[in-house]
CSV table of C-alpha atoms and ligand atoms in Angstrom, one decimal:
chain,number,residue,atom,x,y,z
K,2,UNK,CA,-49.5,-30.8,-38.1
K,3,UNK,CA,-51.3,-28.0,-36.0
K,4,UNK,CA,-49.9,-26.8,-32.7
K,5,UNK,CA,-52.6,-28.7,-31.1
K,6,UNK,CA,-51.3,-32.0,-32.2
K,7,UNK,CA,-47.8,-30.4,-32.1
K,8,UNK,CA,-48.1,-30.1,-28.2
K,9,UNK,CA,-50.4,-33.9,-28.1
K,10,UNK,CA,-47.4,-35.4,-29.1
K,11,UNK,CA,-44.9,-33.9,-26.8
K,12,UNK,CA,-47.5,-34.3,-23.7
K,13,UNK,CA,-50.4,-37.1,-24.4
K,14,UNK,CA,-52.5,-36.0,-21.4
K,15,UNK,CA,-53.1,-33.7,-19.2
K,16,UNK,CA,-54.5,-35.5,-15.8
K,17,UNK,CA,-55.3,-33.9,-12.2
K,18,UNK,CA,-53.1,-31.6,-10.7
K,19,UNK,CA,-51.0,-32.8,-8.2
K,20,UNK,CA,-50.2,-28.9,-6.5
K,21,UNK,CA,-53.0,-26.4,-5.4
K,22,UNK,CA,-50.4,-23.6,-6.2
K,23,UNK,CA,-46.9,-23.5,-7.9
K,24,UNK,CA,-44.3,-20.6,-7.7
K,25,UNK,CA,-41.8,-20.8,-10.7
K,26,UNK,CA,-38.8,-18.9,-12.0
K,27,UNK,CA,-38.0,-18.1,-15.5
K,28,UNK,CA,-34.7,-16.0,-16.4
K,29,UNK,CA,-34.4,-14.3,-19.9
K,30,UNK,CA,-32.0,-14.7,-22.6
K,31,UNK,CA,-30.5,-12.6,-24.5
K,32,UNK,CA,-29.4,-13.7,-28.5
K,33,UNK,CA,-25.7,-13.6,-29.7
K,34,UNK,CA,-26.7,-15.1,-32.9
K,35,UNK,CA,-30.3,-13.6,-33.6
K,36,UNK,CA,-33.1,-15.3,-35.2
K,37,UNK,CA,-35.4,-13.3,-37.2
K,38,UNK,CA,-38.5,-15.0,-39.1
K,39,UNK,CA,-40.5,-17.5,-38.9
K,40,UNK,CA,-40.8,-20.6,-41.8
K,41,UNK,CA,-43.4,-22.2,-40.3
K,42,UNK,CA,-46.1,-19.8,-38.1
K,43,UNK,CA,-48.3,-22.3,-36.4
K,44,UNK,CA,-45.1,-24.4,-35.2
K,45,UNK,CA,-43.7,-21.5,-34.5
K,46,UNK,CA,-40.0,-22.7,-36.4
K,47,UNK,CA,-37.5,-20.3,-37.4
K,48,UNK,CA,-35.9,-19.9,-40.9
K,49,UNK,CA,-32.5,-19.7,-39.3
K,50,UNK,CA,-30.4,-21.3,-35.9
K,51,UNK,CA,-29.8,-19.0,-32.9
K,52,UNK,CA,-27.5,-18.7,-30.1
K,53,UNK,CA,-28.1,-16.7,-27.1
K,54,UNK,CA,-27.1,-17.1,-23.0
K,55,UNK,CA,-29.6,-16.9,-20.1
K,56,UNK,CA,-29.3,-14.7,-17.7
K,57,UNK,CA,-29.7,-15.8,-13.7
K,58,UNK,CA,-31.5,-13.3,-12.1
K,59,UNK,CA,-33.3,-11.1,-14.7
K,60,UNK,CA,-36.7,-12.2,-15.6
K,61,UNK,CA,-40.4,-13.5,-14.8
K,62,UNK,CA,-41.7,-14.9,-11.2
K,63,UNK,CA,-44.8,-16.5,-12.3
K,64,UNK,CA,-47.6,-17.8,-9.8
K,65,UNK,CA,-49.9,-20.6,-11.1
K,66,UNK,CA,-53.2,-22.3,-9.2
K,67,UNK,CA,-56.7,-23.7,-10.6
K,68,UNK,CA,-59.5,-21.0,-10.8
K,69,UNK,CA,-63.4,-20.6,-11.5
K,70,UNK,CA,-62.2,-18.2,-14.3
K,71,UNK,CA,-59.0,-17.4,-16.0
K,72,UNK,CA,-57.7,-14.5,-14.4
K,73,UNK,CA,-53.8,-12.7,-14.5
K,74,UNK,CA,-52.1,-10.3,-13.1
K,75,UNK,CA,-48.7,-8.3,-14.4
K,76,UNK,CA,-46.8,-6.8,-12.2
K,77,UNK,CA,-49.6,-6.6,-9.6
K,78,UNK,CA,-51.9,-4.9,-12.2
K,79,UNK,CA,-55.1,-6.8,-13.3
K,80,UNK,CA,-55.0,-7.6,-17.0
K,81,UNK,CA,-58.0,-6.7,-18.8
K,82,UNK,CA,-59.6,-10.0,-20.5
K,83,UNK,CA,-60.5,-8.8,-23.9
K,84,UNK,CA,-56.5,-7.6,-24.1
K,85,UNK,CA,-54.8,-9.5,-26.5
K,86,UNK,CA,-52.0,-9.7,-23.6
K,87,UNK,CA,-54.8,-12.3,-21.5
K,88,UNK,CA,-55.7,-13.9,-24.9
K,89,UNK,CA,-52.4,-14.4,-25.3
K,90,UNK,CA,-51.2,-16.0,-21.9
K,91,UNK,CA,-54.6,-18.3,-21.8
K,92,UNK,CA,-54.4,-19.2,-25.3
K,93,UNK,CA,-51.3,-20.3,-24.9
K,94,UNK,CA,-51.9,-22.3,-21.2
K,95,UNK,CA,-55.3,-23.8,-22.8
K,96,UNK,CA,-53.6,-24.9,-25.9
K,97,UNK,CA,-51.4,-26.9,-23.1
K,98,UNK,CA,-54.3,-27.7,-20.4
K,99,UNK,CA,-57.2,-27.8,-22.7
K,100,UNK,CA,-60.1,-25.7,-22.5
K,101,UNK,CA,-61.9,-27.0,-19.4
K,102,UNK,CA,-59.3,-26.1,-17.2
K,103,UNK,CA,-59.5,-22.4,-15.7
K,104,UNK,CA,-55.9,-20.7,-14.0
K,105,UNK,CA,-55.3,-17.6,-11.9
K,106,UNK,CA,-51.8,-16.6,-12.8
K,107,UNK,CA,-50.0,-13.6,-11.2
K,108,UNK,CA,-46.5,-12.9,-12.8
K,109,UNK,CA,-43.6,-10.5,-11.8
K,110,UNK,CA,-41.1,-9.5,-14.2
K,111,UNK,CA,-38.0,-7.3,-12.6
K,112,UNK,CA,-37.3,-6.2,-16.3
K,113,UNK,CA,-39.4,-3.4,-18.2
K,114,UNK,CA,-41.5,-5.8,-20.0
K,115,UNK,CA,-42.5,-5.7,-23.8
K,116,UNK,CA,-39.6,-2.9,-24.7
K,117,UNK,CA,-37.1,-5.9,-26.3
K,118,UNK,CA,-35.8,-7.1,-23.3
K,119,UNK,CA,-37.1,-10.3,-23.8
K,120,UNK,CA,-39.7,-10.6,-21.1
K,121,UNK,CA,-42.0,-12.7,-23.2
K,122,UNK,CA,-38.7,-15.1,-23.1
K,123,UNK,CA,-38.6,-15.8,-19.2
K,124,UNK,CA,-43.0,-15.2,-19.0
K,125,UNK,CA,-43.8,-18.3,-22.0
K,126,UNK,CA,-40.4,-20.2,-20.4
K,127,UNK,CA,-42.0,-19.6,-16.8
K,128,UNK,CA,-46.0,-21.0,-18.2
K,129,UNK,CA,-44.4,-24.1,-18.6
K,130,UNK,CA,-42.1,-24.3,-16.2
K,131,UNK,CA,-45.5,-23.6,-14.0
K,132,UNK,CA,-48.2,-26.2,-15.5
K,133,UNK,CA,-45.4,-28.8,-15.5
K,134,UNK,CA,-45.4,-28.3,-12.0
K,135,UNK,CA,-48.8,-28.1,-11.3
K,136,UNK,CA,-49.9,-31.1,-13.1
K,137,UNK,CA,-46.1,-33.2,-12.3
K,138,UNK,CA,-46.0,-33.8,-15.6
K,139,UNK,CA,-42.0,-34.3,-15.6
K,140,UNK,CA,-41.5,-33.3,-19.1
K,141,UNK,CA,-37.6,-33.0,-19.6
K,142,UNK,CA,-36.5,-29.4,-20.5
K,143,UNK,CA,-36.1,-30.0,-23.8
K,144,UNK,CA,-39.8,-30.8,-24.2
K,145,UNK,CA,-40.4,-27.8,-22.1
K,146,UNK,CA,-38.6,-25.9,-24.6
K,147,UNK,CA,-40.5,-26.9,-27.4
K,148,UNK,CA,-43.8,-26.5,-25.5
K,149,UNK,CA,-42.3,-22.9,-24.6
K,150,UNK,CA,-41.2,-22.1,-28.2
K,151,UNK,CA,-44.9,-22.1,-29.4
K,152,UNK,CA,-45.4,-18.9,-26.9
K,153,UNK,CA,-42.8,-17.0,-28.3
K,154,UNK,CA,-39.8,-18.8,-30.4
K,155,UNK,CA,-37.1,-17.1,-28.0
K,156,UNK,CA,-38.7,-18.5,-24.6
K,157,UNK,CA,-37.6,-22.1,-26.0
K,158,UNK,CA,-33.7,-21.0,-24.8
K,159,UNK,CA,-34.6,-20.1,-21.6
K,160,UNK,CA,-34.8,-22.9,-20.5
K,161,UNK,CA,-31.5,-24.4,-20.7
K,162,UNK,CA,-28.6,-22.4,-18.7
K,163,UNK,CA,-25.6,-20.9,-19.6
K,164,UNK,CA,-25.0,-20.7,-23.6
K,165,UNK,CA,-27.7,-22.3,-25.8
K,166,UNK,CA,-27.9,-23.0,-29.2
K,167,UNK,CA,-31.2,-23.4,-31.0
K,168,UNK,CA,-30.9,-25.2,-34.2
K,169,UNK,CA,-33.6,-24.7,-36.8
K,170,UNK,CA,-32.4,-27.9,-39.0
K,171,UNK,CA,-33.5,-30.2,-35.8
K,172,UNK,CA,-37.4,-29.4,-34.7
K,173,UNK,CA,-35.6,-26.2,-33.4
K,174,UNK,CA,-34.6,-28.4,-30.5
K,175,UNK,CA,-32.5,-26.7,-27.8
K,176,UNK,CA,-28.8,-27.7,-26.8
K,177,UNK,CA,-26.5,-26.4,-24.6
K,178,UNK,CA,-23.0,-24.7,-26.1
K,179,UNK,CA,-20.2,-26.1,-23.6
K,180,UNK,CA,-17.9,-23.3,-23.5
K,181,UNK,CA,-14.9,-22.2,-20.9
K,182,UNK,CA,-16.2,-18.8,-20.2
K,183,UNK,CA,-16.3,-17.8,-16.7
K,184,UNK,CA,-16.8,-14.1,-16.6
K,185,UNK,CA,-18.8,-12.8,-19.3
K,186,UNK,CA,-21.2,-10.2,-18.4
K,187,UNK,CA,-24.0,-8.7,-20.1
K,188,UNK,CA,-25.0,-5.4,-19.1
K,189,UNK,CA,-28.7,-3.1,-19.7
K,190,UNK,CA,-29.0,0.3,-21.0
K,191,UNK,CA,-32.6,1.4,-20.8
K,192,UNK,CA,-33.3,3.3,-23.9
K,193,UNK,CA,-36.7,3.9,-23.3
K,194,UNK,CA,-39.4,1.6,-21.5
K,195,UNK,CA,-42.3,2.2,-23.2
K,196,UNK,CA,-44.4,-0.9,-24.9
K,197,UNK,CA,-42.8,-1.2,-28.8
K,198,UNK,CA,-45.3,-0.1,-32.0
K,199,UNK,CA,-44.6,-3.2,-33.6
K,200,UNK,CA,-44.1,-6.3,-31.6
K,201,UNK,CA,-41.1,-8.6,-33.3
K,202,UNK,CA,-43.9,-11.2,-34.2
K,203,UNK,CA,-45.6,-8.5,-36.1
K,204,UNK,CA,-42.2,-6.9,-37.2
K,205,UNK,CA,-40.2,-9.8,-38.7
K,206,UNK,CA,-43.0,-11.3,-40.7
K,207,UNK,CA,-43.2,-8.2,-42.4
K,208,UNK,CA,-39.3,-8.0,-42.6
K,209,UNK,CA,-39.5,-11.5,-44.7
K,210,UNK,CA,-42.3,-10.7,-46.6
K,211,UNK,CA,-41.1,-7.0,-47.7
K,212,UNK,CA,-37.5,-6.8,-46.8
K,213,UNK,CA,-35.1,-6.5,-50.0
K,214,UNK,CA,-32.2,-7.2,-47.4
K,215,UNK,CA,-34.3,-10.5,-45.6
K,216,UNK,CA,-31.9,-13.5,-48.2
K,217,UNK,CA,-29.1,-11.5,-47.2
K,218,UNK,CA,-29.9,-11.9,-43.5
K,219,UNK,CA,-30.2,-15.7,-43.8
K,220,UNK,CA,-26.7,-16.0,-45.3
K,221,UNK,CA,-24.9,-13.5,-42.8
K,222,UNK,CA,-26.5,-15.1,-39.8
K,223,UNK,CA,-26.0,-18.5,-41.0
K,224,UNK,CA,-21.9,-18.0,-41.7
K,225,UNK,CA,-22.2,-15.9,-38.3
K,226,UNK,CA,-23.0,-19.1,-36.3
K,227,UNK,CA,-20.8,-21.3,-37.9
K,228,UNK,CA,-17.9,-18.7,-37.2
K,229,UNK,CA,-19.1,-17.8,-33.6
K,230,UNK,CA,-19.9,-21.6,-32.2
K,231,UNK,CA,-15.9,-22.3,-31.8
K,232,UNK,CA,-15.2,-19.0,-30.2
K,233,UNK,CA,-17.7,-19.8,-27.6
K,234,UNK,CA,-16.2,-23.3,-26.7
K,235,UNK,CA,-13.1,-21.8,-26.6
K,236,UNK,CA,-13.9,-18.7,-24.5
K,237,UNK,CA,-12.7,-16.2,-27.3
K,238,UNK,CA,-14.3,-13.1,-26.0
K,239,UNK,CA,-12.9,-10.4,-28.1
K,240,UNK,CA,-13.7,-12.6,-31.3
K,241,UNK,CA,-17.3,-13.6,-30.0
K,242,UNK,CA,-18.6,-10.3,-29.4
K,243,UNK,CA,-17.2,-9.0,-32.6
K,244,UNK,CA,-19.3,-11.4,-34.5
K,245,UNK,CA,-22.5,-10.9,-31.8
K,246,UNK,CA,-22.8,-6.8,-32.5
K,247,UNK,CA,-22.1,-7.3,-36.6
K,248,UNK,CA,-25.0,-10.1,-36.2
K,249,UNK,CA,-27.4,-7.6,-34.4
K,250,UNK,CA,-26.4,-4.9,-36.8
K,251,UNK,CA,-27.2,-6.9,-39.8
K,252,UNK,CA,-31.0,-8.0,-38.2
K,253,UNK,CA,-31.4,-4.2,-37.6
K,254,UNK,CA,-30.3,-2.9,-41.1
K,255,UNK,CA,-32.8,-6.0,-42.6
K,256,UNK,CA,-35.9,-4.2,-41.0
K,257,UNK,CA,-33.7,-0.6,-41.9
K,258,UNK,CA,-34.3,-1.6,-45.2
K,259,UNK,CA,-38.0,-1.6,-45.6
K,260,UNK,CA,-37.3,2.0,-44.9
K,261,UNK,CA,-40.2,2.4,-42.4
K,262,UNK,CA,-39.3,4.8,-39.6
K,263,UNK,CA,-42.3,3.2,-37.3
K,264,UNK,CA,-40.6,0.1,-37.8
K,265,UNK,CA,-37.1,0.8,-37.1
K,266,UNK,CA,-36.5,0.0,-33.3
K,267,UNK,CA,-32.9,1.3,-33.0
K,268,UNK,CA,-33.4,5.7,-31.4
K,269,UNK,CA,-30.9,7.8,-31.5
K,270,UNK,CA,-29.9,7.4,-27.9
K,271,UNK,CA,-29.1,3.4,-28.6
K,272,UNK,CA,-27.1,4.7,-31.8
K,273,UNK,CA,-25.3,6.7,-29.7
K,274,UNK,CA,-24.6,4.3,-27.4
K,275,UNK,CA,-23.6,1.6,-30.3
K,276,UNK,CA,-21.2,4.5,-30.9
K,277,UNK,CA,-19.6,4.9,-28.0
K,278,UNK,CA,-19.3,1.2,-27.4
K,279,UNK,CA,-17.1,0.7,-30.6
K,280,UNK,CA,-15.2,4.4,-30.0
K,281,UNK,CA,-14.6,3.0,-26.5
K,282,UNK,CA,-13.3,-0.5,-28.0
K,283,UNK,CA,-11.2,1.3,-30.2
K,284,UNK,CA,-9.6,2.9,-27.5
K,285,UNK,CA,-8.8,-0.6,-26.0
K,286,UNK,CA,-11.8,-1.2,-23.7
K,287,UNK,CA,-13.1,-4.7,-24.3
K,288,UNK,CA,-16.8,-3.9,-24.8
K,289,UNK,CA,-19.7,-4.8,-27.5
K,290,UNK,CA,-23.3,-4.5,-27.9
K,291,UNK,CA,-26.6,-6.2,-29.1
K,292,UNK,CA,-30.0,-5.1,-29.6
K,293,UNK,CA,-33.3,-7.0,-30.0
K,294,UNK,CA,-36.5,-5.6,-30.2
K,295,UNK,CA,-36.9,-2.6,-29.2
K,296,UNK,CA,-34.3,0.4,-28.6
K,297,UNK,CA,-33.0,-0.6,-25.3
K,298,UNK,CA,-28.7,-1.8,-25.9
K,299,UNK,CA,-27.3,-4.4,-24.2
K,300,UNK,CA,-23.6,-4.0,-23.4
K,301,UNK,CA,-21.1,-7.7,-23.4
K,302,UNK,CA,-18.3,-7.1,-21.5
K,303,UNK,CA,-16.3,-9.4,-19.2
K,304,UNK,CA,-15.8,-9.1,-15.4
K,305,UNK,CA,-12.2,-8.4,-15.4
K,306,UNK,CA,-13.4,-4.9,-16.6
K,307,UNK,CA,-16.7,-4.3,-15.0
K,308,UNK,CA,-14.9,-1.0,-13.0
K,309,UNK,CA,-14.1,0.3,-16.6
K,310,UNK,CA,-17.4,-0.3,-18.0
K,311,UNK,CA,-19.5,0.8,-15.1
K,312,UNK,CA,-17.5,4.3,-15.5
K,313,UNK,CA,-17.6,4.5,-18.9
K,314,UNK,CA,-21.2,3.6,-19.0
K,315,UNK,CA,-23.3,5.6,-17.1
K,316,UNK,CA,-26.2,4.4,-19.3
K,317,UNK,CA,-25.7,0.3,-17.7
K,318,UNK,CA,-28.6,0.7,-15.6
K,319,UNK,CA,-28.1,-2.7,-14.3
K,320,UNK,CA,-26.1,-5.6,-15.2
K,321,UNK,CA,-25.3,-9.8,-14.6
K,322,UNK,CA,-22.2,-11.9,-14.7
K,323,UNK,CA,-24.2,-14.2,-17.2
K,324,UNK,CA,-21.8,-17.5,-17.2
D,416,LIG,O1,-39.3,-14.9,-29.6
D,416,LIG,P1,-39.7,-13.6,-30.1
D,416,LIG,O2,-40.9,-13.7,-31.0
D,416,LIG,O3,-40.0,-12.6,-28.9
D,416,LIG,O4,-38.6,-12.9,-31.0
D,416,LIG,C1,-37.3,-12.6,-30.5
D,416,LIG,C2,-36.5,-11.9,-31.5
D,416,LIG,C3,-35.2,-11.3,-31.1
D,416,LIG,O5,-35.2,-11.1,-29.7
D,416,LIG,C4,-35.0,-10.0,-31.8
D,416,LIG,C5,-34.1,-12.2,-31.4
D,416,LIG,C6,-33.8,-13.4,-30.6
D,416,LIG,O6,-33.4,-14.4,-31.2
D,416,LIG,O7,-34.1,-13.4,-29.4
C-alpha cells in the first residue's frame, strides 16, 4: 500500500470546509523508550515500539485557513517555497487534502525548532489536529495519530496525553500507558540551537543500513520496554529513569558506532551534562537524562526535588511537570 491509499483508508474523503480559519495546539513529546529506524519508509513504521510522555505547554501553535496559494510562516518568518521545509509541510497537508486544495498556514513553536527537541512532533501532530478541524472531519485521535505519523513517526504520540506507548507489532497504533505518577518532571538544557547536519530521518536510515551496533539496538530497546512498561504503571521513578537514560545511551552509541563525527549528535557540553547528572545521582539526587536528536539534554526529575535540581542545574533553561 502507498501512503496515499494509507491515508484513503483512514479518511475516504475530504469534502468542504466547514471553518474559514482554525487555531490549534500541538504539545511535544519527549521518548523514554526511543525508536530508531524505520522498516517500512513510505508508511512511515518503525522497526521497534516506543514510549515517550507529552508535554503540556511546550510545542507548536499552528494557524490553518484556505488560500489562492500555499503559503507558511515559522515563527513569523516567511518560508521560502522551494525549501524542502514548505515541501515538506504541503506535501504532507496535500497528501491529506489532495492537491486542489491551497492553505496559508502560520505556526509558532515556543521551543528552538529542528535542534532535537522534537518540534516536528507537536508541528505534524498540530497539521492534523488543524485540517481535522477545518474540514470537521471528527477522526478519533488514534486516526489522527496515524495520519500524524506519516509526517514524522514521533508526531503520532503527541497526540495522546500523558504517557504513550507506540507499539510497532499493531500498525504502530498509539495507546495510552495508565500509570500513578503525579509529579514527574522533564526539564531542557539547551545545548546549542542551531538547525542539526543530519536530520534523524536522514540519520537513522543510515544508522540501519551502516551501523555494526543497529541488531544490538533492536534487542536492548526491545527488553528496555518490556522492563520499563511496569515501572511506569506503578510510578517507579528511580527504576524508570534508570532504564530511560541507558535506552538513550544505547540509540546514541548505535550512530557512535558508524564512527562519523558529523553524525554524532551528543557535544561535549551534553556529555558533560550526562555526567553531572549521574555524579549528582550518585550523590543521592534523584535525577536522569535523555537525548534525541540533536545535542540539547533533557533532565527527568520529579517535583518533590525541583529546588535541588533547579540549583544543581543551572543549564535547565526551562522545564514542565509533564504528568
Ligand atoms: O519522528 P522523527 O523522525 O523526528 O524521529 C524521532 C527520533 C527520536 O526523537 C530520536 C526518538 C523518538 O522516539 O522520539
Amino acid at each position: 500500500m502507498n501512503r496515499k491509499d494509507y491515508i484513503r483508508s483512514i479518511l475516504p474523503s475530504v469534502g468542504s470546509p466547514k471553518e474559514d480559519l482554525v487555531e490549534v495546539f500541538a504539545p511535544i513529546n519527549i521518548a523514554l523508550i526511543k525508536y530508531w529506524g524505520k522498516k517500512d519508509r513510505e508508511l512511515m513504521l518503525p522497526y521497534n515500539s516506543s514510549l515517550s510522555v507529552t508535554l503540556k505547554n511546550l510545542g507548536t501553535k499552528t494557524k490553518l485557513c484556505l488560500s489562492d496559494k500555499d503559503m507558511l510562516s515559522i515563527n513569523s518568518q516567511i518560508v521560502d517555497e522551494d525549501s524542502e521545509k514548505f515541501n515538506k509541510v504541503f506535501q504532507f497537508l496535500h497528501l491529506i487534502c489532495g492537491d486542489d486544495v491551497k492553505f496559508r498556514v502560520d505556526t509558532e513553536n515556543n521551543i528552538p525548532i529542528a535542534s532535537g527537541l522534537a518540534s516536528s512532533a507537536s508541528a505534524f501532530a498540530s497539521f492534523v489536529l488543524a485540517v481535522n478541524a477545518l474540514f470537521g472531519f471528527n477522526l478519533t485521535p488514534e486516526d489522527c495519530a496515524k495520519i500524524a505519523r506519516i509526517g514524522s513517526v514521533s508526531a503520532g504520540r503527541s497526540l495522546h496525553p500523558g504517557f504513550v506507548l507506540m507499539n510497532h507489532e499493531n500498525d504502530s497504533a498509539v495507546t495510552n500507558v495508565l500509570s500513578k505518577f503525579n509529579d514527574f518532571c522533564v526539564g531542557f538544557c539547551i545545548v546549542s540551537e542551531e538547525e542539526k547536519k543530519y536530520k534523524s530521518r536522514d540519520n537513522m536510515d543510515y544508522t540501519v543500513s551502516s551501523s555494526v551496533f543497529y541488531e544490538s539496538w533492536l534487542q536492548i530497546t526491545k527488553r528496555d520496554l518490556q522492563e520499563i512498561y511496569p515501572l511506569i504503571e506503578n510510578g517507579d521513578f528511580y527504576q524508570v529513569g534508570k532504564i530511560a537514560e541507558r535506552n538513550a545511551l544505547s540509540m546514541h552509541a548505535s550512530i557512535a558506532m558508524l564512527n562519523e563525527e558529523d553524525r554524532f549528535y551528543l557535544k561535549s557540553e551534553s556529555l558533560r551534562i550526562i555526567k553531572k547528572v549521574q555524579t549528582l545521582r550518585d550523590n543521592g539526587l534523584p535525577v536522569f537524562c535523555t537525548v534525541d536528536a540533536g545535542p540539547n539534554v533533557k533532565l527527568l526529575f520529579q517535583y518533590k526535588d525541583i529546588a535541588s535540581v533547579a540549583s544543581a542545574f543551572p543549564e535547565m533553561n526551562f522545564y514542565e511537570k509533564v504528568v
